[in-house]
C-alpha cells in the first residue's frame, strides 16, 4: 500500500523535535550537530531569537493578504535586496524553483517585448540543478531529473560545463539567456572559476544574451560574500535566490536589472503566496543579519578554519576521502567510498551532512556556527571515518 506521504524521498531514521543554533535534538534528548543546515537553508541556525520574535509578532498581526494590496514587509525586503545588489527590482516566490521559473520567463519576455519573440533559447550547463518543476528539470537536463517526465520544455541547450569553445559557438542570436550556478551545489560543490564567469559575462555583453545566476544555494552569504558572483567582479542581469533568504520559512526571489525586467509588466506574472507579510518579515530580518560586512567577514574566517580542519581530516583518512573543495561555508568532501556510507557513519556519531553529486558529502552549516562547533563536527566526522576504515 502506498504510504500516506508520497514515497519520493529516502529518509534517515532520525526525527527531530527541536533546533537550537547548530544543533538538532530528538525527543529522547540526543543532540546532532547540524553540518547540513537543512540543505543550505538555516544560515542563521535554528530558532534564532531575532527570527523567532519577528515570526511571532508578524503571525499575531497579519499573515497574508495576496498581492492585490500593498505589502510593506515586501517593499522593505525588496528595497534591501536592491540596495545590496546589482538588481533594480525583485519578484517574490515561495521556493527556488519558482524563482528560477520567474528568471526564465523574465528572459523570454525581455526578447518578446523587444520585438524578437523568436529569441527563446536558453543555454544551461551539465551538472547544474535548478529545481523540480518541468521548466527547471528541463533546464538542468540530467536524465536523473527528467526521466519519465517528458516532453520537456523546448528551447534548452545544455552544454558541457567548462567547454568554452562549445559555449562560444552556441552563443548565436537565438540565445535569450545563459543560466549558471556560480558554485554548483547539488552537482557536488563545484565552484566555477572566476575567469569562466567573467568570460560568460563578456560573451553575454557581445551577443546581448541575458546572464542568469542561480544563487539559490550559493547566495545569501554562503561563500562569504552576500552573493557568490561578487567574487568574480561581474554582475548578472537576472538572479534567482531562495534557501537562505527565509532561514526555513518558504521564500524565494527573482532579482533583475531594470532593462532585463522590462518585459515584466502588470499581469505578466504572479503568485498567490509569493512575498506575503509573514515570509517577507522573516526575509527582511535575515537580510539585516547577513548583508553586513562584519558578518560576512566572520563567514570567511570560519570557512578558513573549517577548511583547514577538513584538509586535516582528508589527510588522515586517505582511504575514505579524496579531496575537499568549495567556497566559504559551502564545502564538498569527495569520498572514495560511497558518499551515503560516510553520511550514515556520521549519523552514528551524531553529525549531519548532505549527499551531493560526484560522490561528495556537502558541508553547509549555519553561517554563524561557533569555532568550537566546527572543531566538534570535524572530530565527529573523524570518528565516522575511523569506523568506516575498520570495516573496509
Ligand atoms: C535548491 C535549489 C533549487 C530549487 O529550490 P527549491 O526551493 O527546492 O525549489 C534551485 N537551484 C539551486 C542551485 C538549488 O540549490
Short mmCIF file of C-alpha atoms and ligand atoms in Angstrom, two decimals:
data_model
loop_
_atom_site.label_atom_id
_atom_site.label_comp_id
_atom_site.label_asym_id
_atom_site.label_seq_id
_atom_site.Cartn_x
_atom_site.Cartn_y
_atom_site.Cartn_z
CA UNK A 1 0.00 0.00 0.00
CA UNK A 2 1.30 3.44 -0.85
CA UNK A 3 2.25 5.44 2.25
CA UNK A 4 0.15 8.49 3.02
CA UNK A 5 3.24 10.61 2.20
CA UNK A 6 4.05 10.06 -1.48
CA UNK A 7 7.21 7.96 -1.38
CA UNK A 8 9.51 10.33 -3.31
CA UNK A 9 12.08 10.67 -0.51
CA UNK A 10 14.59 8.33 1.09
CA UNK A 11 14.72 9.37 4.73
CA UNK A 12 17.17 8.71 7.53
CA UNK A 13 15.87 7.29 10.81
CA UNK A 14 16.04 10.46 12.92
CA UNK A 15 13.03 12.51 14.00
CA UNK A 16 13.94 15.93 15.27
CA UNK A 17 11.76 17.74 17.72
CA UNK A 18 13.74 20.86 18.43
CA UNK A 19 16.51 23.01 17.00
CA UNK A 20 18.99 25.28 18.78
CA UNK A 21 21.58 27.13 16.71
CA UNK A 22 23.69 24.45 15.01
CA UNK A 23 22.04 21.57 16.90
CA UNK A 24 19.03 19.36 16.15
CA UNK A 25 17.58 17.44 19.07
CA UNK A 26 15.50 14.27 19.14
CA UNK A 27 12.71 13.61 21.63
CA UNK A 28 14.99 11.49 23.83
CA UNK A 29 17.47 14.38 24.02
CA UNK A 30 20.01 13.03 21.50
CA UNK A 31 21.80 16.06 20.00
CA UNK A 32 23.01 16.02 16.40
CA UNK A 33 25.42 18.66 15.18
CA UNK A 34 23.91 20.11 12.02
CA UNK A 35 26.56 20.45 9.29
CA UNK A 36 23.80 20.38 6.64
CA UNK A 37 21.73 23.42 7.54
CA UNK A 38 18.60 21.87 6.03
CA UNK A 39 20.43 21.99 2.66
CA UNK A 40 21.98 25.46 2.96
CA UNK A 41 18.76 26.97 4.32
CA UNK A 42 19.22 27.73 8.02
CA UNK A 43 22.09 30.18 7.59
CA UNK A 44 21.38 31.77 10.97
CA UNK A 45 20.83 28.41 12.67
CA UNK A 46 17.72 27.01 14.29
CA UNK A 47 15.39 29.09 16.47
CA UNK A 48 17.42 32.29 16.09
CA UNK A 49 15.88 34.58 18.74
CA UNK A 50 15.50 37.59 16.41
CA UNK A 51 13.75 35.50 13.77
CA UNK A 52 11.52 33.80 16.34
CA UNK A 53 10.45 37.22 17.59
CA UNK A 54 9.75 38.51 14.06
CA UNK A 55 7.63 35.46 13.19
CA UNK A 56 5.70 35.64 16.44
CA UNK A 57 4.98 39.35 16.10
CA UNK A 58 4.01 39.13 12.42
CA UNK A 59 1.91 35.99 12.98
CA UNK A 60 -0.03 37.78 15.69
CA UNK A 61 -0.69 40.73 13.40
CA UNK A 62 -1.08 39.67 9.72
CA UNK A 63 -0.05 36.59 7.74
CA UNK A 64 -1.41 37.03 4.29
CA UNK A 65 -3.30 39.48 2.12
CA UNK A 66 -2.44 38.42 -1.51
CA UNK A 67 -0.59 40.67 -3.91
CA UNK A 68 -3.78 42.59 -4.68
CA UNK A 69 -2.76 45.04 -1.95
CA UNK A 70 0.40 46.79 -0.79
CA UNK A 71 2.65 44.70 1.46
CA UNK A 72 5.03 46.92 3.47
CA UNK A 73 7.28 44.00 4.52
CA UNK A 74 7.66 43.01 0.86
CA UNK A 75 8.59 46.57 -0.06
CA UNK A 76 11.13 46.67 2.76
CA UNK A 77 12.77 43.42 1.68
CA UNK A 78 12.81 44.46 -2.00
CA UNK A 79 14.46 47.77 -1.07
CA UNK A 80 17.12 45.95 0.96
CA UNK A 81 17.88 43.49 -1.87
CA UNK A 82 18.06 46.30 -4.43
CA UNK A 83 20.33 48.36 -2.15
CA UNK A 84 22.75 45.44 -1.63
CA UNK A 85 22.93 44.01 -5.17
CA UNK A 86 23.16 44.73 -8.91
CA UNK A 87 19.38 44.47 -9.12
CA UNK A 88 16.80 47.21 -9.61
CA UNK A 89 13.73 45.09 -8.98
CA UNK A 90 12.54 41.85 -7.32
CA UNK A 91 9.72 39.32 -7.71
CA UNK A 92 8.98 37.15 -4.65
CA UNK A 93 8.20 33.44 -4.70
CA UNK A 94 7.81 30.57 -2.23
CA UNK A 95 10.67 28.42 -3.47
CA UNK A 96 13.83 28.26 -5.50
CA UNK A 97 12.26 26.54 -8.48
CA UNK A 98 9.67 29.30 -8.71
CA UNK A 99 12.41 31.94 -8.55
CA UNK A 100 14.11 30.15 -11.48
CA UNK A 101 10.80 29.94 -13.36
CA UNK A 102 10.47 33.70 -12.97
CA UNK A 103 14.06 34.17 -14.18
CA UNK A 104 13.43 32.10 -17.32
CA UNK A 105 10.09 33.81 -18.03
CA UNK A 106 11.68 37.24 -17.50
CA UNK A 107 14.40 36.42 -20.06
CA UNK A 108 11.99 35.19 -22.73
CA UNK A 109 9.60 38.08 -22.14
CA UNK A 110 12.53 40.51 -22.48
CA UNK A 111 13.17 39.44 -26.06
CA UNK A 112 9.50 39.20 -26.93
CA UNK A 113 8.94 42.76 -25.68
CA UNK A 114 12.00 43.90 -27.68
CA UNK A 115 10.36 42.63 -30.87
CA UNK A 116 12.39 39.40 -31.11
CA UNK A 117 9.88 36.77 -29.94
CA UNK A 118 11.84 34.04 -31.76
CA UNK A 119 14.84 34.59 -29.48
CA UNK A 120 13.85 31.93 -26.92
CA UNK A 121 16.79 29.57 -26.43
CA UNK A 122 18.34 29.16 -23.00
CA UNK A 123 21.86 27.81 -22.52
CA UNK A 124 22.39 25.72 -19.39
CA UNK A 125 25.28 23.56 -18.14
CA UNK A 126 25.83 19.93 -17.22
CA UNK A 127 25.89 19.12 -13.52
CA UNK A 128 23.62 22.02 -12.66
CA UNK A 129 20.44 21.92 -10.63
CA UNK A 130 17.66 24.49 -10.88
CA UNK A 131 14.63 22.89 -9.21
CA UNK A 132 11.95 20.25 -9.79
CA UNK A 133 9.34 21.96 -11.96
CA UNK A 134 9.10 20.92 -15.60
CA UNK A 135 10.95 24.04 -16.81
CA UNK A 136 13.71 23.71 -14.23
CA UNK A 137 14.30 19.96 -14.76
CA UNK A 138 14.37 20.71 -18.49
CA UNK A 139 17.00 23.37 -17.77
CA UNK A 140 19.27 21.07 -15.76
CA UNK A 141 18.64 18.38 -18.39
CA UNK A 142 20.05 15.49 -16.35
CA UNK A 143 18.47 12.10 -17.00
CA UNK A 144 18.13 11.56 -13.23
CA UNK A 145 15.72 14.52 -13.01
CA UNK A 146 13.90 14.28 -16.34
CA UNK A 147 13.38 10.51 -16.78
CA UNK A 148 9.71 9.79 -17.43
CA UNK A 149 8.61 13.41 -17.21
CA UNK A 150 8.81 14.33 -20.91
CA UNK A 151 8.02 16.07 -23.14
CA UNK A 152 10.38 18.63 -21.70
CA UNK A 153 10.44 22.40 -22.23
CA UNK A 154 11.71 23.20 -25.72
CA UNK A 155 14.47 25.75 -26.24
CA UNK A 156 17.03 24.43 -23.74
CA UNK A 157 20.62 23.99 -24.97
CA UNK A 158 22.60 22.05 -22.35
CA UNK A 159 26.37 22.42 -22.74
CA UNK A 160 29.30 20.74 -21.01
CA UNK A 161 30.39 22.84 -18.01
CA UNK A 162 33.76 24.44 -18.80
CA UNK A 163 33.63 23.83 -22.57
CA UNK A 164 34.43 27.38 -23.70
CA UNK A 165 34.56 26.53 -27.39
CA UNK A 166 31.11 24.93 -27.34
CA UNK A 167 29.76 27.92 -25.45
CA UNK A 168 31.26 30.46 -27.84
CA UNK A 169 29.91 28.53 -30.84
CA UNK A 170 26.42 28.25 -29.31
CA UNK A 171 26.11 31.97 -28.50
CA UNK A 172 24.20 32.98 -31.61
CA UNK A 173 21.27 35.36 -31.99
CA UNK A 174 18.72 32.73 -30.90
CA UNK A 175 20.07 32.75 -27.32
CA UNK A 176 17.81 34.59 -24.90
CA UNK A 177 19.84 33.81 -21.79
CA UNK A 178 22.55 31.69 -20.19
CA UNK A 179 21.92 30.14 -16.76
CA UNK A 180 24.79 29.41 -14.41
CA UNK A 181 25.31 28.41 -10.79
CA UNK A 182 28.48 30.28 -9.67
CA UNK A 183 29.06 27.32 -7.34
CA UNK A 184 27.22 24.16 -8.36
CA UNK A 185 25.51 22.76 -5.28
CA UNK A 186 23.61 19.52 -5.95
CA UNK A 187 26.22 18.74 -8.62
CA UNK A 188 28.83 18.24 -5.88
CA UNK A 189 30.05 21.69 -4.72
CA UNK A 190 31.90 22.72 -7.85
CA UNK A 191 32.95 26.38 -7.91
CA UNK A 192 33.07 27.91 -11.37
CA UNK A 193 36.46 29.64 -11.84
CA UNK A 194 36.18 33.46 -11.77
CA UNK A 195 37.60 33.54 -15.31
CA UNK A 196 34.63 31.44 -16.56
CA UNK A 197 32.09 33.78 -15.02
CA UNK A 198 33.97 36.79 -16.47
CA UNK A 199 34.19 35.12 -19.88
CA UNK A 200 30.48 34.33 -19.78
CA UNK A 201 29.72 37.96 -18.90
CA UNK A 202 31.80 39.10 -21.89
CA UNK A 203 30.01 36.70 -24.25
CA UNK A 204 26.64 37.90 -22.98
CA UNK A 205 27.71 41.54 -23.46
CA UNK A 206 28.85 40.81 -27.01
CA UNK A 207 25.65 38.99 -28.04
CA UNK A 208 23.05 40.67 -25.85
CA UNK A 209 22.07 37.37 -24.19
CA UNK A 210 21.00 37.81 -20.57
CA UNK A 211 23.15 36.28 -17.85
CA UNK A 212 21.11 34.48 -15.18
CA UNK A 213 22.82 33.40 -11.96
CA UNK A 214 21.16 30.66 -9.93
CA UNK A 215 22.34 31.63 -6.43
CA UNK A 216 19.64 29.68 -4.65
CA UNK A 217 22.27 27.58 -2.83
CA UNK A 218 25.48 29.66 -3.08
CA UNK A 219 23.91 33.04 -2.30
CA UNK A 220 22.84 34.74 0.95
CA UNK A 221 26.30 34.88 2.48
CA UNK A 222 27.16 31.21 1.99
CA UNK A 223 30.52 31.89 0.27
CA UNK A 224 31.48 34.88 2.42
CA UNK A 225 30.06 37.47 0.04
CA UNK A 226 26.34 38.25 0.02
CA UNK A 227 26.22 36.63 -3.44
CA UNK A 228 28.85 34.32 -4.94
CA UNK A 229 29.14 36.11 -8.31
CA UNK A 230 30.62 39.10 -6.43
CA UNK A 231 33.94 37.20 -6.08
CA UNK A 232 34.39 37.33 -9.88
CA UNK A 233 33.70 41.06 -10.03
CA UNK A 234 30.86 40.65 -12.50
CA UNK A 235 27.11 41.03 -12.16
CA UNK A 236 24.31 39.05 -13.79
CA UNK A 237 21.22 40.54 -15.42
CA UNK A 238 18.87 38.25 -13.51
CA UNK A 239 19.41 36.18 -10.35
CA UNK A 240 17.37 33.51 -8.56
CA UNK A 241 17.59 33.45 -4.75
CA UNK A 242 15.89 31.21 -2.17
CA UNK A 243 17.08 28.74 0.54
CA UNK A 244 18.99 31.00 2.97
CA UNK A 245 16.80 34.05 2.42
CA UNK A 246 13.97 32.69 4.59
CA UNK A 247 16.10 30.64 7.04
CA UNK A 248 13.49 27.88 6.65
CA UNK A 249 10.42 29.99 6.09
CA UNK A 250 9.48 29.32 2.43
CA UNK A 251 10.67 32.33 0.43
CA UNK A 252 12.44 32.93 -2.86
CA UNK A 253 13.11 35.89 -5.11
CA UNK A 254 13.96 36.67 -8.69
CA UNK A 255 16.13 39.80 -8.94
CA UNK A 256 16.74 41.70 -12.17
CA UNK A 257 18.11 44.89 -13.63
CA UNK A 258 15.60 47.43 -14.90
CA UNK A 259 16.45 46.57 -18.51
CA UNK A 260 16.23 42.77 -18.03
CA UNK A 261 12.85 43.14 -16.32
CA UNK A 262 11.49 45.49 -18.98
CA UNK A 263 9.03 42.88 -20.30
CA UNK A 264 7.53 42.14 -16.89
CA UNK A 265 4.54 44.42 -16.62
CA UNK A 266 1.25 44.29 -14.70
CA UNK A 267 -0.44 40.95 -15.27
CA UNK A 268 2.58 39.23 -16.82
CA UNK A 269 3.43 37.14 -13.75
CA UNK A 270 2.10 36.49 -10.26
CA UNK A 271 1.88 34.30 -7.18
CA UNK A 272 -0.79 33.90 -4.53
CA UNK A 273 1.53 33.50 -1.56
CA UNK A 274 4.77 34.87 -3.01
CA UNK A 275 6.12 37.68 -0.85
CA UNK A 276 3.42 37.54 1.78
CA UNK A 277 3.80 39.57 5.00
CA UNK A 278 4.97 36.62 7.12
CA UNK A 279 7.61 35.43 4.63
CA UNK A 280 8.95 38.90 3.91
CA UNK A 281 9.20 39.88 7.58
CA UNK A 282 11.48 36.90 8.07
CA UNK A 283 13.44 37.64 4.86
CA UNK A 284 13.92 41.22 5.90
CA UNK A 285 15.28 40.19 9.32
CA UNK A 286 17.58 37.63 7.66
CA UNK A 287 18.94 40.37 5.36
CA UNK A 288 19.66 42.60 8.37
CA UNK A 289 21.96 39.92 9.77
CA UNK A 290 23.61 38.61 6.61
CA UNK A 291 24.04 41.73 4.47
CA UNK A 292 26.61 43.03 6.92
CA UNK A 293 30.34 43.33 6.23
CA UNK A 294 31.34 42.09 9.68
CA UNK A 295 29.03 39.08 9.49
CA UNK A 296 30.36 38.16 6.03
CA UNK A 297 33.98 38.59 7.18
CA UNK A 298 33.21 36.16 10.02
CA UNK A 299 31.79 33.67 7.49
CA UNK A 300 35.09 33.81 5.61
CA UNK A 301 37.12 33.41 8.80
CA UNK A 302 35.03 30.41 9.94
CA UNK A 303 35.30 28.98 6.43
CA UNK A 304 39.10 29.17 6.67
CA UNK A 305 39.04 27.31 9.99
CA UNK A 306 36.61 24.68 8.68
CA UNK A 307 38.65 24.23 5.52
CA UNK A 308 41.90 23.78 7.45
CA UNK A 309 40.33 21.15 9.72
CA UNK A 310 38.74 19.31 6.79
CA UNK A 311 42.07 19.24 4.92
CA UNK A 312 43.47 17.56 8.02
CA UNK A 313 40.57 15.09 8.02
CA UNK A 314 41.19 14.18 4.38
CA UNK A 315 44.94 13.78 5.06
CA UNK A 316 44.33 11.42 7.98
CA UNK A 317 41.76 9.26 6.12
CA UNK A 318 43.15 8.80 2.60
CA UNK A 319 41.08 5.62 2.05
CA UNK A 320 37.82 7.40 2.83
CA UNK A 321 38.26 10.90 1.41
CA UNK A 322 39.77 12.13 -1.86
CA UNK A 323 39.70 15.90 -1.52
CA UNK A 324 37.94 18.95 -0.14
CA UNK A 325 36.71 21.79 -2.33
CA UNK A 326 34.21 24.63 -2.26
CA UNK A 327 33.80 28.29 -1.42
CA UNK A 328 33.21 29.75 2.03
CA UNK A 329 30.93 27.55 4.12
CA UNK A 330 29.77 25.68 1.01
CA UNK A 331 32.14 22.74 1.12
CA UNK A 332 32.30 19.37 -0.61
CA UNK A 333 34.23 16.35 0.62
CA UNK A 334 34.76 13.98 -2.28
CA UNK A 335 34.66 10.43 -1.00
CA UNK A 336 36.45 7.25 -2.09
CA UNK A 337 33.75 5.05 -0.55
CA UNK A 338 30.04 5.62 -1.36
CA UNK A 339 29.10 9.06 0.00
CA UNK A 340 25.93 7.65 1.62
CA UNK A 341 28.13 5.30 3.69
CA UNK A 342 30.06 8.28 5.03
CA UNK A 343 26.85 10.16 5.79
CA UNK A 344 25.36 7.12 7.56
CA UNK A 345 28.58 6.66 9.58
CA UNK A 346 28.22 10.35 10.50
CA UNK A 347 24.70 9.72 11.81
CA UNK A 348 26.20 7.14 14.21
CA UNK A 349 28.44 9.93 15.57
CA UNK A 350 25.50 12.38 15.64
CA UNK A 351 26.77 14.65 12.86
CA UNK A 352 24.59 15.60 9.88
CA UNK A 353 25.86 16.19 6.35
CA UNK A 354 24.20 16.15 2.93
CA UNK A 355 24.86 13.98 -0.12
CA UNK A 356 25.75 15.66 -3.41
CA UNK A 357 26.72 14.68 -6.96
CA UNK A 358 30.19 13.37 -7.86
CA UNK A 359 30.20 11.19 -4.70
CA UNK A 360 30.51 14.23 -2.46
CA UNK A 361 29.23 14.91 1.04
CA UNK A 362 28.18 18.52 1.40
CA UNK A 363 29.05 20.60 4.47
CA UNK A 364 26.58 23.52 4.60
CA UNK A 365 26.47 24.58 8.25
CA UNK A 366 24.83 27.62 9.79
CA UNK A 367 26.88 30.67 8.82
CA UNK A 368 27.05 31.68 12.49
CA UNK A 369 28.34 28.29 13.66
CA UNK A 370 30.80 28.54 16.56
CA UNK A 371 34.51 27.75 16.25
CA UNK A 372 34.10 25.07 18.93
CA UNK A 373 31.22 23.55 16.96
CA UNK A 374 33.36 23.44 13.81
CA UNK A 375 36.04 21.57 15.78
CA UNK A 376 33.46 19.23 17.33
CA UNK A 377 31.82 18.47 13.98
CA UNK A 378 35.10 17.63 12.28
CA UNK A 379 36.04 15.45 15.28
CA UNK A 380 32.76 13.56 14.79
CA UNK A 381 33.46 13.14 11.07
CA UNK A 382 36.91 11.87 12.04
CA UNK A 383 35.34 9.20 14.29
CA UNK A 384 32.90 8.29 11.49
CA UNK A 385 35.79 7.86 9.05
CA UNK A 386 37.75 5.75 11.56
CA UNK A 387 34.71 3.47 12.00
CA UNK A 388 34.41 3.12 8.21
CA UNK A 389 38.11 2.27 7.87
CA UNK A 390 37.74 -0.50 10.44
CA UNK A 391 35.04 -2.04 8.22
CA UNK A 392 36.97 -1.75 4.91
C1 LIG B 1 17.62 24.02 -4.04
C2 LIG B 1 17.94 24.62 -5.37
C3 LIG B 1 16.93 24.94 -6.29
C4 LIG B 1 15.49 24.60 -6.06
O1 LIG B 1 14.95 25.22 -4.93
P1 LIG B 1 13.56 24.68 -4.32
O2 LIG B 1 13.28 25.64 -3.21
O3 LIG B 1 13.82 23.27 -3.87
O4 LIG B 1 12.56 24.74 -5.40
C5 LIG B 1 17.32 25.54 -7.47
N1 LIG B 1 18.60 25.82 -7.74
C6 LIG B 1 19.60 25.53 -6.88
C7 LIG B 1 21.00 25.91 -7.22
C8 LIG B 1 19.30 24.91 -5.67
O5 LIG B 1 20.29 24.59 -4.83
#
